[in-house]
Coordinates of C-alpha atoms in Angstrom, one line a residue:
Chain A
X272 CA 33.2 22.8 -20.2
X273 CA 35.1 21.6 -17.1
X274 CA 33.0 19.4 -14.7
X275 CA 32.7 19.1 -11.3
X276 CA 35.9 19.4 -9.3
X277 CA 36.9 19.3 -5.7
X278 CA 40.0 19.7 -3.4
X279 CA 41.5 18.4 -1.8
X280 CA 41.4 14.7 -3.5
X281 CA 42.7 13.4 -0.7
X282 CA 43.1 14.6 3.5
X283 CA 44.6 13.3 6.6
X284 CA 44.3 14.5 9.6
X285 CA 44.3 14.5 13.2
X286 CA 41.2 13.7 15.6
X287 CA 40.3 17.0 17.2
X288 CA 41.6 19.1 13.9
X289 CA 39.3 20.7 11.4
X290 CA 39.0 20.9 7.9
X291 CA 37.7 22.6 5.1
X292 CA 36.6 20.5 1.6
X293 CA 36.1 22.8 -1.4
X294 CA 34.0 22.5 -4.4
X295 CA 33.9 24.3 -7.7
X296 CA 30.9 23.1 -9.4
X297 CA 30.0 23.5 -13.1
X298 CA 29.9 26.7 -14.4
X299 CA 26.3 28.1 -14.7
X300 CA 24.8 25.5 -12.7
X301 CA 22.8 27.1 -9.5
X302 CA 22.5 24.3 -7.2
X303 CA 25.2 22.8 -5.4
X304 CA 24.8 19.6 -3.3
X305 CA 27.4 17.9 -0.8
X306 CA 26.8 14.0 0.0
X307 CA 29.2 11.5 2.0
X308 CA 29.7 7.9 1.3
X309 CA 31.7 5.5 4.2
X310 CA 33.5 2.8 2.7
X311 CA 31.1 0.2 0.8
X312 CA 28.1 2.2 1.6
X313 CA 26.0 4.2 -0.5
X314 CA 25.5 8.5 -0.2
X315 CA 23.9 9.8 2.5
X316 CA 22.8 13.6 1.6
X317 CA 24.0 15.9 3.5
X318 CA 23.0 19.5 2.2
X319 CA 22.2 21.5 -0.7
X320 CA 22.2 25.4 -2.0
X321 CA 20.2 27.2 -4.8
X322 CA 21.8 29.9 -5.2
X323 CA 23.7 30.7 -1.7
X324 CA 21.3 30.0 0.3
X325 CA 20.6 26.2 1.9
X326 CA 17.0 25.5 2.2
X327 CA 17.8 22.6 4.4
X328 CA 20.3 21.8 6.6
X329 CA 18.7 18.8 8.4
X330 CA 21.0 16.5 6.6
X331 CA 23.9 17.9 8.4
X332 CA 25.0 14.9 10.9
X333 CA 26.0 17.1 14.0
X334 CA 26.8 20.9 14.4
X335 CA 30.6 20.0 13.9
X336 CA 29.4 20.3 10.2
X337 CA 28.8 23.5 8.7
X338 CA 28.5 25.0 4.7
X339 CA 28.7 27.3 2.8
X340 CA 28.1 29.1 -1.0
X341 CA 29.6 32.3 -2.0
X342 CA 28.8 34.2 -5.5
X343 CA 26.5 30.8 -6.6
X344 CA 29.7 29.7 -6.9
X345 CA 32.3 27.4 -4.8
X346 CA 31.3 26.0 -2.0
X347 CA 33.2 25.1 1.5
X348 CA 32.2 22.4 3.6
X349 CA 33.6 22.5 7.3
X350 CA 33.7 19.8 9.8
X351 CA 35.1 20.8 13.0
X352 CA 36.8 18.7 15.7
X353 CA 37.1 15.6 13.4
X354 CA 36.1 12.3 14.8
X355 CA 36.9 9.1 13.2
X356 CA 33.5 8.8 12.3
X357 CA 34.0 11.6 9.8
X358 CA 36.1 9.2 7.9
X359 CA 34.5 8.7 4.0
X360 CA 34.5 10.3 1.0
X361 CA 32.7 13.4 0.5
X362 CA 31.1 14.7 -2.5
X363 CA 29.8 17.4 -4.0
X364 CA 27.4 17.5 -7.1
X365 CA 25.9 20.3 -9.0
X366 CA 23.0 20.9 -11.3
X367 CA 21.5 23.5 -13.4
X368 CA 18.9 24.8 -10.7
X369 CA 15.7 24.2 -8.9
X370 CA 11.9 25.4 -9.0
X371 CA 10.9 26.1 -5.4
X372 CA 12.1 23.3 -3.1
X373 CA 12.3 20.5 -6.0
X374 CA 15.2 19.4 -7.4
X375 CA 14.1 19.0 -11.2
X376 CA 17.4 18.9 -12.9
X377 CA 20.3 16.2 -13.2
X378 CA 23.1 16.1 -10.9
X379 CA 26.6 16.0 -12.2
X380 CA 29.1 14.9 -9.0
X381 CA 32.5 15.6 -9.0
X382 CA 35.7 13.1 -8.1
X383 CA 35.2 13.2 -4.2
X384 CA 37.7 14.2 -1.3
X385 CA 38.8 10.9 0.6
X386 CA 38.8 12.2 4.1
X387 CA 40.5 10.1 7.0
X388 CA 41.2 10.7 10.1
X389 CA 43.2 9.3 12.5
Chain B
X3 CA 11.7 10.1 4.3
X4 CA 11.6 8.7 1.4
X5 CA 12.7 5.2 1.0
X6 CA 14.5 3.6 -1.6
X7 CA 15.2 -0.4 -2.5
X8 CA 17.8 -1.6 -5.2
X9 CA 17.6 -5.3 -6.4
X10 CA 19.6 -7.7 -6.1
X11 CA 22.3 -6.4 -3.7
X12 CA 24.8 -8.6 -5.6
X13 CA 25.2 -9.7 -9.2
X14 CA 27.7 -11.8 -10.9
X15 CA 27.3 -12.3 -14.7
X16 CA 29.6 -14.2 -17.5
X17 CA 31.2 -11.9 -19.7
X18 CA 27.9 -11.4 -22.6
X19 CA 25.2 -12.0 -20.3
X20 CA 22.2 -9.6 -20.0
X21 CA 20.5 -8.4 -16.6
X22 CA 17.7 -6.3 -15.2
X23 CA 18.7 -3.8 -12.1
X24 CA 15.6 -2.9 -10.0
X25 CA 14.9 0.4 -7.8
X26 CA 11.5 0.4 -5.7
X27 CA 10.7 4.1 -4.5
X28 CA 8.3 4.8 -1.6
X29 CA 6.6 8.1 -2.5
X30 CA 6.0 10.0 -5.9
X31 CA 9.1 11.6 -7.0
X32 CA 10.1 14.4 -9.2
X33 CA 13.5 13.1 -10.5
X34 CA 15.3 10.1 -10.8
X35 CA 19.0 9.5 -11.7
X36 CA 21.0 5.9 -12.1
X37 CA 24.4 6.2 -11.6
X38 CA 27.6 4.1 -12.4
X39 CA 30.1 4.1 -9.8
X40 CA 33.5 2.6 -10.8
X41 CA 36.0 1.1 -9.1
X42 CA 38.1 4.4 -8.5
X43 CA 34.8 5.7 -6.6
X44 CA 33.8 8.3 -9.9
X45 CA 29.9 8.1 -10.1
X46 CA 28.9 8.6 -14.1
X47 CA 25.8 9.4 -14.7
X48 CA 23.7 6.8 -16.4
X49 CA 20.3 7.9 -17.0
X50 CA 18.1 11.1 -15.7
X51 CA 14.7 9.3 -16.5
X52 CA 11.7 10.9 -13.7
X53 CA 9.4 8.7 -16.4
X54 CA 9.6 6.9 -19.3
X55 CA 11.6 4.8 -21.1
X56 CA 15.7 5.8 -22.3
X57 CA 18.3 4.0 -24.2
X58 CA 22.1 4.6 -24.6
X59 CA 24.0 2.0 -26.4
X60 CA 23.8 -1.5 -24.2
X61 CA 22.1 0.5 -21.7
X62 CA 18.2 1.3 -21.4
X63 CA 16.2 2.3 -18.2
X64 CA 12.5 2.7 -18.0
X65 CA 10.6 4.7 -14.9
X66 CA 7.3 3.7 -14.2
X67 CA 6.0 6.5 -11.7
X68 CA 2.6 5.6 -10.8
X69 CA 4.1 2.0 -9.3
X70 CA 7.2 3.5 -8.4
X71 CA 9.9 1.9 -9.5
X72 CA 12.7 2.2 -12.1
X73 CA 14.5 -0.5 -14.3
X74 CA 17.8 -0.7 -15.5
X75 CA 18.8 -3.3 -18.4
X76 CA 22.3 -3.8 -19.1
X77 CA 23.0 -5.9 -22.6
X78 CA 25.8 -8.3 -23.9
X79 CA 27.6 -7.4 -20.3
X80 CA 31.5 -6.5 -20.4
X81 CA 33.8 -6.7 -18.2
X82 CA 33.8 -2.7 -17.7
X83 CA 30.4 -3.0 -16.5
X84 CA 31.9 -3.8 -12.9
X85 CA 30.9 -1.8 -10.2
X86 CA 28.0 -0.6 -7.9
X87 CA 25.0 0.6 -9.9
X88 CA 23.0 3.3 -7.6
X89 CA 19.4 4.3 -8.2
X90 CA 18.4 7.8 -6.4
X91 CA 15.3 10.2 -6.5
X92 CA 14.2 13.3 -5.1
X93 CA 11.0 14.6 -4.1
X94 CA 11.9 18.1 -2.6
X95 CA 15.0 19.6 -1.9
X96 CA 17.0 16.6 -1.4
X97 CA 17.9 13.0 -3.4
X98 CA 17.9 9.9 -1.4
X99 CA 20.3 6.8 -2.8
X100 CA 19.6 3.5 -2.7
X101 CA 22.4 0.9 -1.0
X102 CA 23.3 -0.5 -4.9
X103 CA 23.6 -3.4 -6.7
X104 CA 27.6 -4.0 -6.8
X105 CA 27.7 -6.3 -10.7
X106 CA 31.0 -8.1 -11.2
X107 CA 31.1 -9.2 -14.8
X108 CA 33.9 -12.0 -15.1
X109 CA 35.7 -12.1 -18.4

């Protein structure tokens, strides 16, 4: 079946704006993840859902960020008055589910949305 | 959290030549992943190995979890091999990447 997609692939904006980064994950999987890489670094986790509900939102750099999962299905990921530091590429990855808190299952990531903003 | 250590940071190889990509974890974990990233930025999944030993073609990986750390062996490298090579695991709730080993195979 189809894998792992997100839009948009690519997103300019202003400082000060906000934006919304969508991903459809696989069909059937139950857990959803969302990670961002800057430029020549590796991921940094930033949250995940089983189900529609996110255990653990720690990752979550500042409380411009925000996310959410609606009918264990797509997921949004809001970041509110961009800075430039919210430059990178965000991704999403999804899996076929966890037991409890663990994640025991292996993580399919989709193409990314290169976000800059200027 | 938990910590994660890829070796070495930077590899080049000749076209052919075979290499060993370390991860070093600092707590048990309950899964472990390596990952191919390309040049376009698309990560490919390599390997879901938590233990054991796996092969798949030129590639094989082998998890040793009581001393916590993973392997990956690459074999008769090609040029297509470029790119950053990631290691991650997860204990609970939330997978932790290492910084990568970035190979550049030259023809």
């Amino acid at each position: 079946g189809a894998g792992v997609s997100q839009s948009p692939s690519n997103k300019v904006t202003e400082k000060g704006k906000d934006v919304e980064l969508r991903c459809d994950p696989i069909s059937g999987h139950t857990a959803l993840y969302w990670y961002r890489q800057r430029l020549g670094q590796g991921l940094e986790f930033l949250i995940y859902f089983q189900g529609n509900s996110a255990p653990d939102k720690s990752g979550l750099p500042s409380d411009r960020f925000s996310a959410e999962r609606t009918g264990e299905s797509v997921s949004t990921l809001t970041i509110q008055r961009t800075q430039q530091e919210d430059s990178a590429v965000y991704l999403c990855a999804s899996s076929l589910g966890t037991s409890g808190r663990t994640i025991s299952y292996e993580q399919y990531f989709g193409p990314g949305t290169r976000l800059t903003v200027t | 959290g938990i910590q994660v250590e890829q070796s070495p940071p930077d590899l080049i190889l000749q076209e052919g030549a075979n290499s060993t990509l370390r991860c070093n974890f600092s707590d048990s974990v309950n899964n472990l992943q390596w990952f191919h990233q390309n040049p376009w930025g698309q990560l490919i999944n390599l390997f879901y190995i938590p233990s054991g030993t796996k092969q798949n073609g030129r590639l094989s990986a082998t998890t040793v979890a009581t001393e916590r750390y993973s392997l990956l062996y690459i074999s008769s490298s090609q040029t297509t091999d470029s790119g950053v090579y990631f290691c991650a695991v997860a204990k609970e709730g939330d997978m932790r990447f290492g910084a990568g080993t970035r190979l550049t195979v030259k023809p």
